[in-house]
Short mmCIF file of C-alpha atoms in Angstrom, two decimals:
data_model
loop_
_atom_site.label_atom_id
_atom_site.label_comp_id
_atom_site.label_asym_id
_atom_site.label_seq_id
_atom_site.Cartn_x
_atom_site.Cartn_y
_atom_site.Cartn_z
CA UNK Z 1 -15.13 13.61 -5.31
CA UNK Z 2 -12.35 10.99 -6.05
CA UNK Z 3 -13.59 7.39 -5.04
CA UNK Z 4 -11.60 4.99 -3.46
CA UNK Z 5 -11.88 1.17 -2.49
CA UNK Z 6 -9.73 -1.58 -1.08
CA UNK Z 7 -11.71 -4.76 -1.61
CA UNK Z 8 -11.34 -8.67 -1.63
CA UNK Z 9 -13.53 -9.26 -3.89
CA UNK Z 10 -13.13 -9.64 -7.73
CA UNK Z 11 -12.80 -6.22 -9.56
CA UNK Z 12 -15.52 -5.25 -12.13
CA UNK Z 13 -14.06 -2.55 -14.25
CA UNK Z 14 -16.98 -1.16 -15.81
CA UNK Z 15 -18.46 -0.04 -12.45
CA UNK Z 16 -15.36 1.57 -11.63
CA UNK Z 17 -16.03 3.51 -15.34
CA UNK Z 18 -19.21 4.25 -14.00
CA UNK Z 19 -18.18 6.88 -11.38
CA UNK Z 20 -16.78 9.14 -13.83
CA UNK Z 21 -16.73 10.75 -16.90
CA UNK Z 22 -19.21 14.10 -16.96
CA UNK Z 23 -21.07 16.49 -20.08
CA UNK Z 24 -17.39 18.68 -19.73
CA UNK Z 25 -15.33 15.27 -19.86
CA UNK Z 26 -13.91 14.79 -23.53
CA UNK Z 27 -11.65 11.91 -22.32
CA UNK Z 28 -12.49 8.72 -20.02
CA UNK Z 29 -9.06 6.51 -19.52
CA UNK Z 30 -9.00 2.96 -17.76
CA UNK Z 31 -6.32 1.38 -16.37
CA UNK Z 32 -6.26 -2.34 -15.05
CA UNK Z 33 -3.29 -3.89 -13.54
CA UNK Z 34 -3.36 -7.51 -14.24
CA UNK Z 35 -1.29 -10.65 -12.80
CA UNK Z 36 1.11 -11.89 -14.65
CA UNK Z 37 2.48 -14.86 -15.54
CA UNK Z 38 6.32 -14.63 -15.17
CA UNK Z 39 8.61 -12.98 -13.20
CA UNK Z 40 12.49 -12.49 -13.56
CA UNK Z 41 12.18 -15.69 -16.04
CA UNK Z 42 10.20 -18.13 -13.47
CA UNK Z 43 6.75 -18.94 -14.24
CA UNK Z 44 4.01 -17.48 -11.80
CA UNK Z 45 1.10 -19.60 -11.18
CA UNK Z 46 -0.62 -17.08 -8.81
CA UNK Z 47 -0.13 -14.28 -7.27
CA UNK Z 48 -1.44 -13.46 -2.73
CA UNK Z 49 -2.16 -10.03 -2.48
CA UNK Z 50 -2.05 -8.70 1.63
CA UNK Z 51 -2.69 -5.56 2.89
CA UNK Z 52 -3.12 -3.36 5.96
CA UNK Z 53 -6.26 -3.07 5.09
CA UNK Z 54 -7.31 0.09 7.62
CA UNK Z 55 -4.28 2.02 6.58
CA UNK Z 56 -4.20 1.13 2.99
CA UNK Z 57 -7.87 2.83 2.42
CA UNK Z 58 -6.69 5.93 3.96
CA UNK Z 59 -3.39 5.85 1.82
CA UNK Z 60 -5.52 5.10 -1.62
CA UNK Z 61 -8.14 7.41 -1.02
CA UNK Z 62 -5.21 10.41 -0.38
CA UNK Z 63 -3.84 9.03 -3.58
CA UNK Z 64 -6.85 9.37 -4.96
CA UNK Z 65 -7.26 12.79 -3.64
CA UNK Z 66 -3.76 14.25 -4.38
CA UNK Z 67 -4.17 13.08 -8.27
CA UNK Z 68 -7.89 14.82 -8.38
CA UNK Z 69 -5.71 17.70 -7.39
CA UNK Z 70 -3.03 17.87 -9.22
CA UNK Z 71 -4.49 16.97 -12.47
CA UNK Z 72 -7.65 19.34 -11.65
CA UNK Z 73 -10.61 16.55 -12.26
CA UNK Z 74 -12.47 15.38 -10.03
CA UNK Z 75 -13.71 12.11 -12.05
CA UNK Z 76 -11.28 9.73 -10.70
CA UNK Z 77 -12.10 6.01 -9.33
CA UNK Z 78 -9.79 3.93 -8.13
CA UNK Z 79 -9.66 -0.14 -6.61
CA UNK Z 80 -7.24 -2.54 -5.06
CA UNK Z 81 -7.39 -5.76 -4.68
CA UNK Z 82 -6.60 -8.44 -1.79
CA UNK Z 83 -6.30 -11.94 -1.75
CA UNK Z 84 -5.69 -15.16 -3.89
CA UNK Z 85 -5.76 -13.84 -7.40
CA UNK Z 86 -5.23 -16.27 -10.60
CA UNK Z 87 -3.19 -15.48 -13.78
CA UNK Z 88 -4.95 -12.79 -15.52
CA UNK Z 89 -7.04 -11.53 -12.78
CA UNK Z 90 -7.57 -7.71 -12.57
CA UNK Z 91 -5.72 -6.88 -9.12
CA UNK Z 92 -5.96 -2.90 -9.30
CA UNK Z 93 -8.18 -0.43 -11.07
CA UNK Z 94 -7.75 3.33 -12.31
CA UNK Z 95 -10.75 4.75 -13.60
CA UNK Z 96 -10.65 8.80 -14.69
CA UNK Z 97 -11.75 11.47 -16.89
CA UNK Z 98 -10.86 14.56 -17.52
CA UNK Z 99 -11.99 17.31 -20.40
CA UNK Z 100 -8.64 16.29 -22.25
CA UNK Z 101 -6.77 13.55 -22.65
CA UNK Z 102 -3.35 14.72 -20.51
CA UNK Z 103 -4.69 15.69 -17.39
CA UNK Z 104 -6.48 11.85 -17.26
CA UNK Z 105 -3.21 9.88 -18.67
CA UNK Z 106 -1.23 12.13 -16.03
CA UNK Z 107 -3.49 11.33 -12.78
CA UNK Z 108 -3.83 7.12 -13.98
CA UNK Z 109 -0.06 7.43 -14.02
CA UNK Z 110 -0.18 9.26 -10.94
CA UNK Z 111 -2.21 7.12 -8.89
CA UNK Z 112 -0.14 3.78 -10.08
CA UNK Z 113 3.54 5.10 -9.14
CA UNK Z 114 2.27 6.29 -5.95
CA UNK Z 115 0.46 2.85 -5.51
CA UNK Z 116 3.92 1.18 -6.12
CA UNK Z 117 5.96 3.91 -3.33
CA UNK Z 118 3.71 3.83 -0.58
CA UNK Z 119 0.50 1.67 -0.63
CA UNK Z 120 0.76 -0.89 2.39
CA UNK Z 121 0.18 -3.56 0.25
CA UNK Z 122 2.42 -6.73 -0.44
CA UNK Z 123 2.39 -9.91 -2.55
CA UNK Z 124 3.40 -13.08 -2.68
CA UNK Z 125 4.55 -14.92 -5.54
CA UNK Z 126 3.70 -18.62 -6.53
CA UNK Z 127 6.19 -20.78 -8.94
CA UNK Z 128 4.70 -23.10 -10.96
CA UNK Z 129 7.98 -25.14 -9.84
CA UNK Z 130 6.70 -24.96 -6.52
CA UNK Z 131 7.99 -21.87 -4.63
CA UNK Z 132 6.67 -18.88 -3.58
CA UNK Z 133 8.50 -15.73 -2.58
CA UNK Z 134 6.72 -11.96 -1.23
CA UNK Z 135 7.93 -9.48 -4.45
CA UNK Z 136 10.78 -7.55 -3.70
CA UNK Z 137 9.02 -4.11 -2.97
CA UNK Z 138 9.80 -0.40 -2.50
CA UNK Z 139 10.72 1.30 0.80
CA UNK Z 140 8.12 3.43 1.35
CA UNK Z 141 8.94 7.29 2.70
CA UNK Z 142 8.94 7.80 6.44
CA UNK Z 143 6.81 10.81 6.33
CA UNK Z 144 3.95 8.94 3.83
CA UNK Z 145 4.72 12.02 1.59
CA UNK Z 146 4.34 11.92 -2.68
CA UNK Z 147 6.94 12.05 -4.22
CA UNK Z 148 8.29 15.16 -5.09
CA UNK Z 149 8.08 14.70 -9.12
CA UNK Z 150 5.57 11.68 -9.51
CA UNK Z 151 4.84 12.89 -13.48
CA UNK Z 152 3.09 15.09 -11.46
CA UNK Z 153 2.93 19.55 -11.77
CA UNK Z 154 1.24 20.79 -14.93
CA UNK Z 155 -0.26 18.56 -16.48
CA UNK N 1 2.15 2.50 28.48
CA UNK N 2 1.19 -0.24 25.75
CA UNK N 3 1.02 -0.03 22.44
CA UNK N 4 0.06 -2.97 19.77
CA UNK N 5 2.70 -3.51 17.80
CA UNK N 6 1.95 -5.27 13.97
CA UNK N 7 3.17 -7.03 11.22
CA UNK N 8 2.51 -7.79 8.27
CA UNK N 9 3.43 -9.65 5.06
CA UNK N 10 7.50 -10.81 5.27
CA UNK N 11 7.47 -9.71 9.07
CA UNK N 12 4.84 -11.73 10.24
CA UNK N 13 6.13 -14.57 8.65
CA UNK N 14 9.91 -13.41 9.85
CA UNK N 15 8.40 -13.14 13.41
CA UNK N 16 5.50 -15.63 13.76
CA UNK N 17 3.38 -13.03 14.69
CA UNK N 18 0.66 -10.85 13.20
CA UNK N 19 1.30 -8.48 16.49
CA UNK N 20 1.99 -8.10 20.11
CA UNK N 21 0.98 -6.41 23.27
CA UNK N 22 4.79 -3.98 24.07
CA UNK N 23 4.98 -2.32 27.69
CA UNK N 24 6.98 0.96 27.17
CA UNK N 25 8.37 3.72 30.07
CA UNK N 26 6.52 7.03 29.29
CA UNK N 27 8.21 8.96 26.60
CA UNK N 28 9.34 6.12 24.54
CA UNK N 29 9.82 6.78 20.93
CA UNK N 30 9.35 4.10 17.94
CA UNK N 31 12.60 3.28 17.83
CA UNK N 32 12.21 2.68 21.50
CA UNK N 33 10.01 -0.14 20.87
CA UNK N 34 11.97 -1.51 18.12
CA UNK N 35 14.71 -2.03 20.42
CA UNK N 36 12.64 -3.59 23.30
CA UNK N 37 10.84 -5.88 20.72
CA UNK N 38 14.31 -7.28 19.11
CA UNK N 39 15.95 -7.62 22.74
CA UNK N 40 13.08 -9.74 23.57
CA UNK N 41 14.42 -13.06 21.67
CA UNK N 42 15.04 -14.87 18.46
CA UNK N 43 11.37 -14.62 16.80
CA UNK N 44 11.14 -10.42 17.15
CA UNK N 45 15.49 -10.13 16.84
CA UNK N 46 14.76 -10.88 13.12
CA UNK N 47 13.37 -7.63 12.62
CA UNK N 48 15.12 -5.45 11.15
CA UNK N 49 16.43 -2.16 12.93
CA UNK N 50 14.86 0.59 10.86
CA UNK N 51 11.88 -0.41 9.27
CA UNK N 52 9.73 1.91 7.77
CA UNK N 53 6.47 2.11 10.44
CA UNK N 54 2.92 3.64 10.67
CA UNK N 55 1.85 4.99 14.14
CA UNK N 56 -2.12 4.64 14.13
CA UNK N 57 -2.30 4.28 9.97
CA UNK N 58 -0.03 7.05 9.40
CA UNK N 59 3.89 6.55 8.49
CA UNK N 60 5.76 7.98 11.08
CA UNK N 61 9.76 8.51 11.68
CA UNK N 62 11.39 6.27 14.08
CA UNK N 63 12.02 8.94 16.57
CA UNK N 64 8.03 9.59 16.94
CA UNK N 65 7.14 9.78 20.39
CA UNK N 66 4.28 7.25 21.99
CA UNK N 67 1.04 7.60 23.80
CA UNK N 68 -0.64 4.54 25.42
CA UNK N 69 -3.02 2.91 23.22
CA UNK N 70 -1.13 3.45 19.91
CA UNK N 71 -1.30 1.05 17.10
CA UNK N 72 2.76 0.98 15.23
CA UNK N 73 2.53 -1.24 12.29
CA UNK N 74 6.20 -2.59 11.50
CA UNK N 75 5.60 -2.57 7.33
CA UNK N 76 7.91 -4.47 5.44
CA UNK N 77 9.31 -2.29 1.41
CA UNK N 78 5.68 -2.07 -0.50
CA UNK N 79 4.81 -4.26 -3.52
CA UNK N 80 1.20 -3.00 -4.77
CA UNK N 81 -0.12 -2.94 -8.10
#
């Protein structure tokens, strides 16, 4: 079963790595999405991560589901993060394994493009100047649907 | 009917409000309460027209049809990762 989480609280990778891998997995991929420090050439101090946090589990976890699917394993672990994260922090997670190395590389990519089309989750930016601005997002689909490619079919 | 409208991220700031309580004739669609929500005055007339919105966690098309009780969360172009 594919594992999903939306949590505020720091993100430890390796116990995301611990909910998969199996004795028919021959490769175990991790992904971590990390802040940044720039943006369009402006230096990022921090980054405010906000979510709708009810809906956003349901979203991640069908995510999570449709990936397990698609990419027939179902090792896959996956975590988002909300709230005041520094440069460098770990804001999202993508823990899988599959018995070779294409099916796991296709479901991590998977699970982050869908992430970016239709996760209700937003973030605002903080200048080291001084400003701070929510990151220009993506309009998600009206019927919540994947997307019809995603990197997604065979494997 | 009511239904809770919500908002998050730019349209809560946009509209000083993380939600709010909408009366609505029986029958009304989403796009029903959009319209009574940016007639109502300057904070909620910011809002855009067609926003993409989730009826009870699920994204739903603005001509979705509303019961009494429902939750429509107003969400603002996604930015996770």
């Amino acid at each position: 079963m594919p594992y999903a989480e939306i949590t505020a609280d720091p993100l430890d990778p390796a116990r995301l790595l611990a909910r998969v891998g199996s004795p028919e997995d021959g490769a175990v991929l991790l992904f971590l999405g990390t802040v940044r420090n720039h943006a369009d050439g402006r230096s990022v101090s921090g980054m405010q991560y906000e979510g709708y946090q009810e809906m956003a589990l349901e979203v991640l976890r069908r995510i999570a589901e449709e990936a397990s699917e698609r990419f027939s394993t179902p090792n896959l672990a996956v975590t988002h993060r909300l709230g005041a994260l520094e440069i460098g922090e770990v804001s999202v997670v993508v823990a899988v394994s599959s018995p070779h190395r294409a099916e796991a590389y296709g479901a991590s990519r998977y699970v982050m493009e869908e992430i970016k089309r239709r996760l209700p989750v937003w973030k605002k930016e903080f200048y080291v100047e001084g400003a701070a601005e929510w990151v220009r997002g993506t309009v998600p689909p009206a019927d919540g649907s994947p997307a019809p490619h995603s990197g997604a079919g065979d494997p | 009917m009511r239904v809770q409208a919500r908002f998050f991220a730019a349209y809560r700031e946009l509209t000083g409000a993380s939600g709010a309580e909408v009366d609505l004739p029986e029958g009304a669609t989403v796009a029903d309460l959009i319209d009574t929500l940016r007639e109502r005055g300057p904070s909620f007339g910011v809002l855009p027209p067609r926003p993409a919105v989730a009826v009870n966690l699920e994204y739903a098309p603005l001509e979705t049809e509303l019961n009494d009780g429902d939750e429509v969360a107003f969400i603002p172009p996604v930015a996770g990762g």
